[in-house]
Amino acid sequence: MPEKKLPKPHVAESPIADVFENRHPSASEKNWAEKTLAPTIEKSPEQPIGASTGVNLDEHGHARFTTISGVPVRRLYTKADLPEDWSEEKYLGYPGAPPFTRGVHATGYRGKLYTMRQFSGFASPEETNQRYKYLLEHGGGGLSVAFDLPTLMGYDSDHAASEGEVGKCGVAIDSLEDMEILFGGIDLEKTTVSMTINSPASVLWAMYLVVAEKQGADWKKISGTIQNDILKEYIAQKEYIYPPAPSMRLVIDTFEFGSKFTPRFNTISISGYHIREAGSTALQELAFTLYDGVEYVEWARRRGLDVDDFGPRLSFFFNAHNDFFEEIAKYRAARKIWGQVMRERFGAKNPRTWLMRFHTQTAGVSLPAQQPMNNIARVALQALAAVLGGTQSLHCDSYDEALALPTEEAARIALRT
């Protein structure tokens, strides 16, 4: 029987091949790669971060370095990585001017600081009201309401389906009286309030507007946001009540109402945060969120609404994860793409309609219960990425959130961060 020939050993790809692939390196960069980089790698091969897995090693056994989204990270970035038609004016522009890569305000945070808006909700409206006052007294610039699951699903606390969930992950709001208690002693004309509510958003917003009215607040002066993003519920969070078509009709109803009666209130927060927490990459988070935004605009136009009437009140909500530069790039790309879509696809004429304004929350999914104090450092880096990426509003997660609702100490540290 003839002997089987052993397969030839696979020749490993050169570890410096990525310097030359799909790039146009200069002569000096090529010289560096061949004369300095290659001998260094031969003498001391790059080591994978963490235990060796299929993710951090390639098919040749070389260490692989990627972002958490799986995007390869080069050792070195130079002009060779820029598009051949690169120009600063075309790709970056100036702050406060198209394509808005560098932000929506010409003066950055010198003229308008991002709002420090901590997401918070406890079992009862009374307890939550106390926490809101604590946050505002310690430097918070706005409030963000976390509702419990029954409220998010449109159930009263005494409904059979609510058993075991009342007040568990947010505040229970069943009535106008609950909403009055929640904001008792808080001036709603001077305090911006974000409400994370989707399927029953129009109902909870109606309660909020009545409380503001009872305080004597002018609806044309109150400002804040209702999340009201039903599409991301079907994609990621799954807290929908009605089928898509009637749900979308309710969303567009709020657009129409808000553009007439509450001109400073954002009638939607188009949210990538939950999509990212559900396991998407940074690119997928951005793609789903932007296209959700396009779909809302399409539905509103079919209703007969003018994009320049409701467009300035569309806001967004993104995640801030662990990969510092990837996250900054995500926010910059998001602004650039949205401004272009609003001008070119929808023909928006109002410069405010071109602006993507967004809230950012640090990545809850990245914060383990083990060694929770390390989460303070993680949150700080994530928050810095959001700020350098140009966010308008920021929530820093508390270090103990994997264990329970945040303690006062944890909430204070998150606010100080």
Tab-separated table of C-alpha atoms in Angstrom:
chain	number	residue	atom	x	y	z
A	1	MET	CA	0.000	0.000	0.000
A	2	PRO	CA	1.575	3.322	-1.029
A	3	GLU	CA	2.507	5.664	1.741
A	4	LYS	CA	0.263	8.691	2.183
A	5	LYS	CA	2.108	11.904	1.565
A	6	LEU	CA	1.899	14.263	4.503
A	7	PRO	CA	0.484	17.661	3.602
A	8	LYS	CA	3.036	20.402	3.271
A	9	PRO	CA	3.165	22.635	6.325
A	10	HIS	CA	1.117	25.779	5.788
A	11	VAL	CA	3.352	28.754	5.287
A	12	ALA	CA	2.307	31.409	7.763
A	13	GLU	CA	1.470	34.762	6.266
A	14	SER	CA	4.052	37.415	7.006
A	15	PRO	CA	3.181	39.113	10.301
A	16	ILE	CA	3.859	42.497	8.692
A	17	ALA	CA	1.633	41.868	5.643
A	18	ASP	CA	-1.099	44.122	7.020
A	19	VAL	CA	1.219	47.120	6.592
A	20	PHE	CA	0.982	46.653	2.806
A	21	GLU	CA	-2.566	45.305	2.294
A	22	ASN	CA	-5.214	47.782	1.058
A	23	ARG	CA	-2.943	50.684	1.954
A	24	HIS	CA	-0.473	52.989	0.240
A	25	PRO	CA	2.425	53.172	2.714
A	26	SER	CA	5.188	55.663	2.083
A	27	ALA	CA	8.731	54.529	1.371
A	28	SER	CA	9.787	55.379	4.935
A	29	GLU	CA	6.898	53.348	6.382
A	30	LYS	CA	7.815	50.351	4.223
A	31	ASN	CA	11.411	50.696	5.378
A	32	TRP	CA	10.253	50.812	9.036
A	33	ALA	CA	8.122	47.692	8.544
A	34	GLU	CA	10.912	45.685	6.942
A	35	LYS	CA	13.937	46.922	8.911
A	36	THR	CA	12.485	47.618	12.367
A	37	LEU	CA	9.085	45.947	12.797
A	38	ALA	CA	9.812	42.564	11.200
A	39	PRO	CA	13.027	41.843	13.222
A	40	THR	CA	11.275	42.928	16.425
A	41	ILE	CA	8.365	40.524	15.849
A	42	GLU	CA	10.770	37.700	14.949
A	43	LYS	CA	12.714	38.248	18.163
A	44	SER	CA	9.669	38.843	20.376
A	45	PRO	CA	6.344	37.720	18.804
A	46	GLU	CA	3.223	39.657	19.727
A	47	GLN	CA	1.187	38.030	22.475
A	48	PRO	CA	-2.597	37.682	22.468
A	49	ILE	CA	-4.450	39.609	25.150
A	50	GLY	CA	-5.900	37.183	27.695
A	51	ALA	CA	-6.113	33.396	27.355
A	52	SER	CA	-5.583	32.120	23.820
A	53	THR	CA	-8.906	31.740	22.000
A	54	GLY	CA	-10.009	31.589	18.402
A	55	VAL	CA	-10.838	35.256	18.626
A	56	ASN	CA	-7.444	36.614	19.613
A	57	LEU	CA	-5.385	34.234	17.422
A	58	ASP	CA	-5.516	34.013	13.633
A	59	GLU	CA	-5.315	30.830	11.533
A	60	HIS	CA	-1.514	31.035	11.568
A	61	GLY	CA	-1.275	31.300	15.338
A	62	HIS	CA	-0.387	34.985	15.267
A	63	ALA	CA	-1.902	37.250	17.870
A	64	ARG	CA	-4.951	39.062	16.551
A	65	PHE	CA	-5.953	42.477	17.894
A	66	THR	CA	-9.488	43.720	17.345
A	67	THR	CA	-12.032	45.991	18.948
A	68	ILE	CA	-14.830	44.378	20.955
A	69	SER	CA	-16.857	44.623	17.725
A	70	GLY	CA	-14.297	42.498	15.855
A	71	VAL	CA	-12.757	45.317	13.801
A	72	PRO	CA	-9.002	44.749	13.279
A	73	VAL	CA	-6.729	47.228	15.062
A	74	ARG	CA	-3.480	48.116	13.311
A	75	ARG	CA	-0.198	48.628	15.150
A	76	LEU	CA	0.252	52.010	13.499
A	77	TYR	CA	-1.974	54.494	11.682
A	78	THR	CA	-0.561	56.940	9.144
A	79	LYS	CA	-1.688	58.870	6.077
A	80	ALA	CA	-1.696	55.521	4.255
A	81	ASP	CA	-4.939	54.686	6.073
A	82	LEU	CA	-6.796	57.750	4.768
A	83	PRO	CA	-8.874	57.703	1.553
A	84	GLU	CA	-6.935	58.741	-1.523
A	85	ASP	CA	-9.216	61.766	-1.976
A	86	TRP	CA	-8.734	62.825	1.667
A	87	SER	CA	-9.136	66.460	2.557
A	88	GLU	CA	-9.804	67.932	5.986
A	89	GLU	CA	-12.574	70.160	4.670
A	90	LYS	CA	-14.414	67.305	2.931
A	91	TYR	CA	-14.155	64.644	5.627
A	92	LEU	CA	-13.986	66.657	8.837
A	93	GLY	CA	-15.173	70.204	8.270
A	94	TYR	CA	-15.478	72.602	11.190
A	95	PRO	CA	-17.367	72.379	14.502
A	96	GLY	CA	-21.008	73.415	14.154
A	97	ALA	CA	-20.933	73.219	10.341
A	98	PRO	CA	-21.652	70.411	7.826
A	99	PRO	CA	-20.715	67.576	7.804
A	100	PHE	CA	-20.761	67.969	11.648
A	101	THR	CA	-18.007	65.373	12.175
A	102	ARG	CA	-16.528	67.668	14.811
A	103	GLY	CA	-19.779	68.358	16.617
A	104	VAL	CA	-22.997	70.354	16.412
A	105	HIS	CA	-21.753	73.403	18.362
A	106	ALA	CA	-19.085	75.750	16.986
A	107	THR	CA	-17.691	76.297	20.499
A	108	GLY	CA	-17.921	72.669	21.647
A	109	TYR	CA	-18.579	72.494	25.398
A	110	ARG	CA	-17.255	76.012	26.046
A	111	GLY	CA	-20.628	77.452	25.093
A	112	LYS	CA	-22.947	74.613	26.168
A	113	LEU	CA	-21.881	71.812	28.500
A	114	TYR	CA	-23.413	68.366	28.081
A	115	THR	CA	-26.243	67.665	30.520
A	116	MET	CA	-25.371	65.326	33.394
A	117	ARG	CA	-28.526	63.217	33.343
A	118	GLN	CA	-28.565	60.216	35.685
A	119	PHE	CA	-31.100	57.450	34.933
A	120	SER	CA	-32.959	56.613	38.131
A	121	GLY	CA	-36.162	54.995	39.386
A	122	PHE	CA	-37.066	53.212	42.610
A	123	ALA	CA	-40.022	51.176	43.826
A	124	SER	CA	-42.267	54.090	44.759
A	125	PRO	CA	-42.733	57.636	43.428
A	126	GLU	CA	-41.899	58.964	46.932
A	127	GLU	CA	-38.477	57.218	47.058
A	128	THR	CA	-37.691	58.205	43.478
A	129	ASN	CA	-38.602	61.839	44.156
A	130	GLN	CA	-36.096	61.851	47.052
A	131	ARG	CA	-33.347	60.462	44.783
A	132	TYR	CA	-34.114	63.051	42.080
A	133	LYS	CA	-33.763	65.880	44.563
A	134	TYR	CA	-30.504	64.332	45.812
A	135	LEU	CA	-29.109	64.157	42.259
A	136	LEU	CA	-30.125	67.738	41.447
A	137	GLU	CA	-28.639	69.018	44.723
A	138	HIS	CA	-25.337	67.278	43.928
A	139	GLY	CA	-24.886	68.723	40.443
A	140	GLY	CA	-27.227	66.841	38.124
A	141	GLY	CA	-28.399	68.993	35.239
A	142	GLY	CA	-31.484	66.985	34.314
A	143	LEU	CA	-33.523	63.930	35.278
A	144	SER	CA	-34.032	60.581	33.565
A	145	VAL	CA	-36.950	58.419	34.662
A	146	ALA	CA	-36.591	54.639	34.903
A	147	PHE	CA	-40.037	52.996	34.972
A	148	ASP	CA	-40.689	49.477	36.262
A	149	LEU	CA	-41.610	46.641	33.888
A	150	PRO	CA	-45.395	46.741	34.455
A	151	THR	CA	-45.421	50.468	33.634
A	152	LEU	CA	-43.306	49.838	30.524
A	153	MET	CA	-45.804	47.185	29.436
A	154	GLY	CA	-48.867	49.296	30.221
A	155	TYR	CA	-50.057	47.334	33.276
A	156	ASP	CA	-51.255	48.690	36.607
A	157	SER	CA	-49.339	47.511	39.663
A	158	ASP	CA	-52.327	45.482	40.915
A	159	HIS	CA	-52.712	43.512	37.647
A	160	ALA	CA	-52.036	39.784	37.942
A	161	ALA	CA	-49.321	39.982	35.260
A	162	SER	CA	-47.426	42.559	37.362
A	163	GLU	CA	-46.842	40.250	40.300
A	164	GLY	CA	-43.182	40.117	41.353
A	165	GLU	CA	-42.172	42.970	39.036
A	166	VAL	CA	-43.649	46.069	40.677
A	167	GLY	CA	-40.919	48.602	41.442
A	168	LYS	CA	-38.206	46.046	40.730
A	169	CYS	CA	-36.201	47.872	38.073
A	170	GLY	CA	-37.756	51.330	38.179
A	171	VAL	CA	-40.604	53.391	39.533
A	172	ALA	CA	-44.228	52.222	39.332
A	173	ILE	CA	-46.534	54.848	37.807
A	174	ASP	CA	-50.208	53.899	37.670
A	175	SER	CA	-51.971	57.258	37.901
A	176	LEU	CA	-51.720	61.001	37.565
A	177	GLU	CA	-51.322	61.182	41.349
A	178	ASP	CA	-48.212	58.965	41.115
A	179	MET	CA	-46.741	61.315	38.515
A	180	GLU	CA	-47.499	64.346	40.723
A	181	ILE	CA	-45.682	62.694	43.649
A	182	LEU	CA	-42.754	61.770	41.398
A	183	PHE	CA	-42.113	65.418	40.481
A	184	GLY	CA	-43.306	67.078	43.675
A	185	GLY	CA	-41.122	70.090	44.523
A	186	ILE	CA	-39.268	69.909	41.171
A	187	ASP	CA	-39.793	72.847	38.795
A	188	LEU	CA	-40.558	71.202	35.445
A	189	GLU	CA	-40.242	74.471	33.528
A	190	LYS	CA	-36.586	74.697	34.609
A	191	THR	CA	-35.644	70.986	34.767
A	192	THR	CA	-35.208	68.896	31.629
A	193	VAL	CA	-36.700	65.421	32.053
A	194	SER	CA	-36.077	62.331	29.946
A	195	MET	CA	-38.540	59.454	30.239
A	196	THR	CA	-37.551	55.953	29.146
A	197	ILE	CA	-41.004	54.839	28.033
A	198	ASN	CA	-41.961	53.350	24.676
A	199	SER	CA	-45.217	51.468	24.033
A	200	PRO	CA	-47.320	53.584	26.455
A	201	ALA	CA	-45.232	56.718	25.824
A	202	SER	CA	-48.160	58.918	24.797
A	203	VAL	CA	-50.043	58.072	28.026
A	204	LEU	CA	-47.120	58.744	30.385
A	205	TRP	CA	-46.246	61.927	28.484
A	206	ALA	CA	-49.841	63.114	28.833
A	207	MET	CA	-49.584	62.601	32.622
A	208	TYR	CA	-46.297	64.533	32.667
A	209	LEU	CA	-47.756	67.458	30.708
A	210	VAL	CA	-50.712	67.676	33.091
A	211	VAL	CA	-48.353	67.752	36.109
A	212	ALA	CA	-46.349	70.540	34.426
A	213	GLU	CA	-49.583	72.412	33.691
A	214	LYS	CA	-50.708	72.052	37.325
A	215	GLN	CA	-47.381	73.580	38.395
A	216	GLY	CA	-48.117	76.557	36.153
A	217	ALA	CA	-45.405	75.652	33.630
A	218	ASP	CA	-45.693	76.874	30.041
A	219	TRP	CA	-45.760	73.905	27.638
A	220	LYS	CA	-43.816	75.978	25.129
A	221	LYS	CA	-40.968	76.357	27.633
A	222	ILE	CA	-40.688	72.847	29.115
A	223	SER	CA	-37.958	70.661	27.661
A	224	GLY	CA	-36.987	67.023	27.832
A	225	THR	CA	-37.409	63.777	25.914
A	226	ILE	CA	-39.704	60.781	25.690
A	227	GLN	CA	-37.934	57.712	24.358
A	228	ASN	CA	-40.981	56.628	22.310
A	229	ASP	CA	-38.798	54.390	20.077
A	230	ILE	CA	-40.955	51.387	19.259
A	231	LEU	CA	-38.798	50.012	16.437
A	232	LYS	CA	-35.897	49.192	18.761
A	233	GLU	CA	-38.388	47.315	20.972
A	234	TYR	CA	-39.063	44.883	18.133
A	235	ILE	CA	-35.333	44.673	17.416
A	236	ALA	CA	-33.843	44.346	20.902
A	237	GLN	CA	-35.706	45.165	24.097
A	238	LYS	CA	-39.023	43.381	23.282
A	239	GLU	CA	-41.242	45.622	25.435
A	240	TYR	CA	-43.847	46.195	22.765
A	241	ILE	CA	-47.626	45.964	23.286
A	242	TYR	CA	-49.228	46.505	19.880
A	243	PRO	CA	-48.365	45.373	16.322
A	244	PRO	CA	-45.940	47.576	14.362
A	245	ALA	CA	-48.409	49.632	12.269
A	246	PRO	CA	-50.629	50.948	15.108
A	247	SER	CA	-47.525	51.419	17.269
A	248	MET	CA	-45.936	53.584	14.594
A	249	ARG	CA	-49.170	55.566	14.277
A	250	LEU	CA	-48.953	56.435	17.980
A	251	VAL	CA	-45.339	57.588	17.557
A	252	ILE	CA	-46.249	59.871	14.654
A	253	ASP	CA	-49.199	61.215	16.691
A	254	THR	CA	-46.695	62.437	19.287
A	255	PHE	CA	-44.541	64.031	16.548
A	256	GLU	CA	-47.566	65.955	15.313
A	257	PHE	CA	-48.697	67.004	18.787
A	258	GLY	CA	-45.211	67.995	19.925
A	259	SER	CA	-44.457	70.149	16.884
A	260	LYS	CA	-47.640	72.164	17.621
A	261	PHE	CA	-47.731	72.391	21.418
A	262	THR	CA	-44.313	71.529	22.959
A	263	PRO	CA	-41.693	72.982	20.576
A	264	ARG	CA	-38.775	72.432	22.985
A	265	PHE	CA	-39.612	68.828	23.910
A	266	ASN	CA	-37.983	65.945	22.013
A	267	THR	CA	-40.770	63.598	20.936
A	268	ILE	CA	-38.463	60.631	20.375
A	269	SER	CA	-35.057	59.300	21.378
A	270	ILE	CA	-34.015	56.938	18.585
A	271	SER	CA	-32.050	54.397	20.540
A	272	GLY	CA	-29.061	52.260	19.672
A	273	TYR	CA	-28.200	51.673	23.329
A	274	HIS	CA	-30.471	48.652	23.792
A	275	ILE	CA	-29.408	47.159	20.469
A	276	ARG	CA	-25.772	47.285	21.614
A	277	GLU	CA	-26.632	45.856	25.050
A	278	ALA	CA	-28.415	42.996	23.267
A	279	GLY	CA	-25.139	42.018	21.565
A	280	SER	CA	-24.649	44.092	18.424
A	281	THR	CA	-21.345	45.489	17.252
A	282	ALA	CA	-20.716	49.240	17.176
A	283	LEU	CA	-21.353	49.256	13.420
A	284	GLN	CA	-24.641	47.349	13.798
A	285	GLU	CA	-25.732	49.684	16.593
A	286	LEU	CA	-25.166	52.648	14.315
A	287	ALA	CA	-26.766	51.050	11.240
A	288	PHE	CA	-29.971	49.915	12.982
A	289	THR	CA	-30.368	53.225	14.814
A	290	LEU	CA	-29.897	55.415	11.758
A	291	TYR	CA	-32.271	53.368	9.662
A	292	ASP	CA	-34.867	53.406	12.435
A	293	GLY	CA	-34.566	57.202	12.277
A	294	VAL	CA	-35.077	57.150	8.507
A	295	GLU	CA	-38.206	55.007	8.943
A	296	TYR	CA	-39.739	57.410	11.474
A	297	VAL	CA	-39.161	60.328	9.096
A	298	GLU	CA	-40.743	58.383	6.218
A	299	TRP	CA	-43.862	57.633	8.292
A	300	ALA	CA	-44.130	61.255	9.405
A	301	ARG	CA	-43.882	62.511	5.830
A	302	ARG	CA	-46.609	60.100	4.752
A	303	ARG	CA	-48.760	61.686	7.483
A	304	GLY	CA	-48.162	64.997	5.715
A	305	LEU	CA	-45.802	66.491	8.301
A	306	ASP	CA	-43.047	68.859	7.185
A	307	VAL	CA	-39.607	67.465	8.046
A	308	ASP	CA	-38.493	70.917	9.178
A	309	ASP	CA	-41.394	71.112	11.649
A	310	PHE	CA	-40.693	67.862	13.542
A	311	GLY	CA	-37.086	67.154	12.492
A	312	PRO	CA	-35.389	69.473	15.025
A	313	ARG	CA	-37.026	67.506	17.885
A	314	LEU	CA	-35.671	64.103	16.848
A	315	SER	CA	-32.971	62.989	19.273
A	316	PHE	CA	-30.788	59.891	19.563
A	317	PHE	CA	-29.389	57.644	22.287
A	318	PHE	CA	-26.137	55.694	22.005
A	319	ASN	CA	-24.022	53.308	24.047
A	320	ALA	CA	-20.492	54.136	25.222
A	321	HIS	CA	-18.547	50.865	25.301
A	322	ASN	CA	-14.976	49.906	26.121
A	323	ASP	CA	-13.187	50.576	22.818
A	324	PHE	CA	-12.242	54.209	23.221
A	325	PHE	CA	-11.418	55.223	19.644
A	326	GLU	CA	-14.095	53.035	18.043
A	327	GLU	CA	-16.777	54.709	20.152
A	328	ILE	CA	-15.550	58.235	19.344
A	329	ALA	CA	-15.495	57.348	15.637
A	330	LYS	CA	-19.046	55.952	15.906
A	331	TYR	CA	-20.469	59.230	17.214
A	332	ARG	CA	-18.613	61.307	14.633
A	333	ALA	CA	-19.795	59.053	11.797
A	334	ALA	CA	-23.385	59.113	13.111
A	335	ARG	CA	-23.564	62.925	12.979
A	336	LYS	CA	-22.056	63.030	9.523
A	337	ILE	CA	-24.408	60.409	8.049
A	338	TRP	CA	-27.581	61.820	9.662
A	339	GLY	CA	-26.895	65.359	8.464
A	340	GLN	CA	-26.299	64.091	4.935
A	341	VAL	CA	-29.482	61.961	4.941
A	342	MET	CA	-31.618	64.847	6.211
A	343	ARG	CA	-30.295	67.218	3.552
A	344	GLU	CA	-30.049	64.922	0.544
A	345	ARG	CA	-32.789	62.309	1.078
A	346	PHE	CA	-35.406	64.394	2.863
A	347	GLY	CA	-34.567	67.857	1.522
A	348	ALA	CA	-34.474	69.488	4.974
A	349	LYS	CA	-33.847	73.231	4.740
A	350	ASN	CA	-33.730	74.126	8.446
A	351	PRO	CA	-30.104	73.788	9.678
A	352	ARG	CA	-31.408	72.528	13.040
A	353	THR	CA	-33.010	69.568	11.267
A	354	TRP	CA	-29.554	68.517	10.038
A	355	LEU	CA	-28.176	68.201	13.558
A	356	MET	CA	-27.945	64.855	15.309
A	357	ARG	CA	-28.237	65.553	19.033
A	358	PHE	CA	-27.782	62.537	21.278
A	359	HIS	CA	-27.698	61.236	24.831
A	360	THR	CA	-25.099	58.652	25.821
A	361	GLN	CA	-25.078	56.049	28.570
A	362	THR	CA	-22.068	53.998	29.544
A	363	ALA	CA	-22.265	50.263	28.815
A	364	GLY	CA	-24.173	48.464	31.556
A	365	VAL	CA	-23.390	45.093	29.980
A	366	SER	CA	-19.652	45.749	30.457
A	367	LEU	CA	-19.873	46.101	34.258
A	368	PRO	CA	-19.482	42.777	36.131
A	369	ALA	CA	-20.625	42.077	39.677
A	370	GLN	CA	-17.155	40.717	40.525
A	371	GLN	CA	-14.720	43.362	41.824
A	372	PRO	CA	-17.302	46.108	41.241
A	373	MET	CA	-15.005	48.996	42.236
A	374	ASN	CA	-13.100	48.433	38.968
A	375	ASN	CA	-16.276	49.546	37.215
A	376	ILE	CA	-15.511	53.133	38.274
A	377	ALA	CA	-12.479	53.120	35.955
A	378	ARG	CA	-14.419	51.456	33.130
A	379	VAL	CA	-17.218	54.013	33.359
A	380	ALA	CA	-14.736	56.905	33.385
A	381	LEU	CA	-13.128	55.755	30.127
A	382	GLN	CA	-16.501	55.135	28.490
A	383	ALA	CA	-17.752	58.562	29.589
A	384	LEU	CA	-14.603	60.221	28.228
A	385	ALA	CA	-15.225	58.590	24.837
A	386	ALA	CA	-18.783	59.970	24.839
A	387	VAL	CA	-17.584	63.471	25.692
A	388	LEU	CA	-14.789	63.457	23.110
A	389	GLY	CA	-17.347	62.113	20.637
A	390	GLY	CA	-19.505	65.187	21.245
A	391	THR	CA	-22.518	63.952	23.237
A	392	GLN	CA	-25.183	66.448	24.360
A	393	SER	CA	-26.226	64.484	27.447
A	394	LEU	CA	-24.522	61.807	29.534
A	395	HIS	CA	-25.427	59.135	32.082
A	396	CYS	CA	-22.603	57.383	33.928
A	397	ASP	CA	-23.508	53.935	35.266
A	398	SER	CA	-22.996	53.289	38.960
A	399	TYR	CA	-20.364	50.744	39.925
A	400	ASP	CA	-22.813	48.537	41.856
A	401	GLU	CA	-25.568	48.229	39.241
A	402	ALA	CA	-24.866	44.531	38.635
A	403	LEU	CA	-25.756	43.932	42.295
A	404	ALA	CA	-28.794	46.144	42.942
A	405	LEU	CA	-30.280	49.577	42.373
A	406	PRO	CA	-27.437	52.059	42.982
A	407	THR	CA	-26.685	53.221	46.496
A	408	GLU	CA	-26.413	56.966	47.186
A	409	GLU	CA	-22.616	56.674	47.329
A	410	ALA	CA	-22.448	54.874	43.968
A	411	ALA	CA	-24.830	57.382	42.367
A	412	ARG	CA	-22.737	60.279	43.684
A	413	ILE	CA	-19.495	58.785	42.314
A	414	ALA	CA	-21.173	58.213	38.926
A	415	LEU	CA	-22.384	61.820	38.873
A	416	ARG	CA	-18.928	63.110	39.833
A	417	THR	CA	-17.390	60.964	37.085
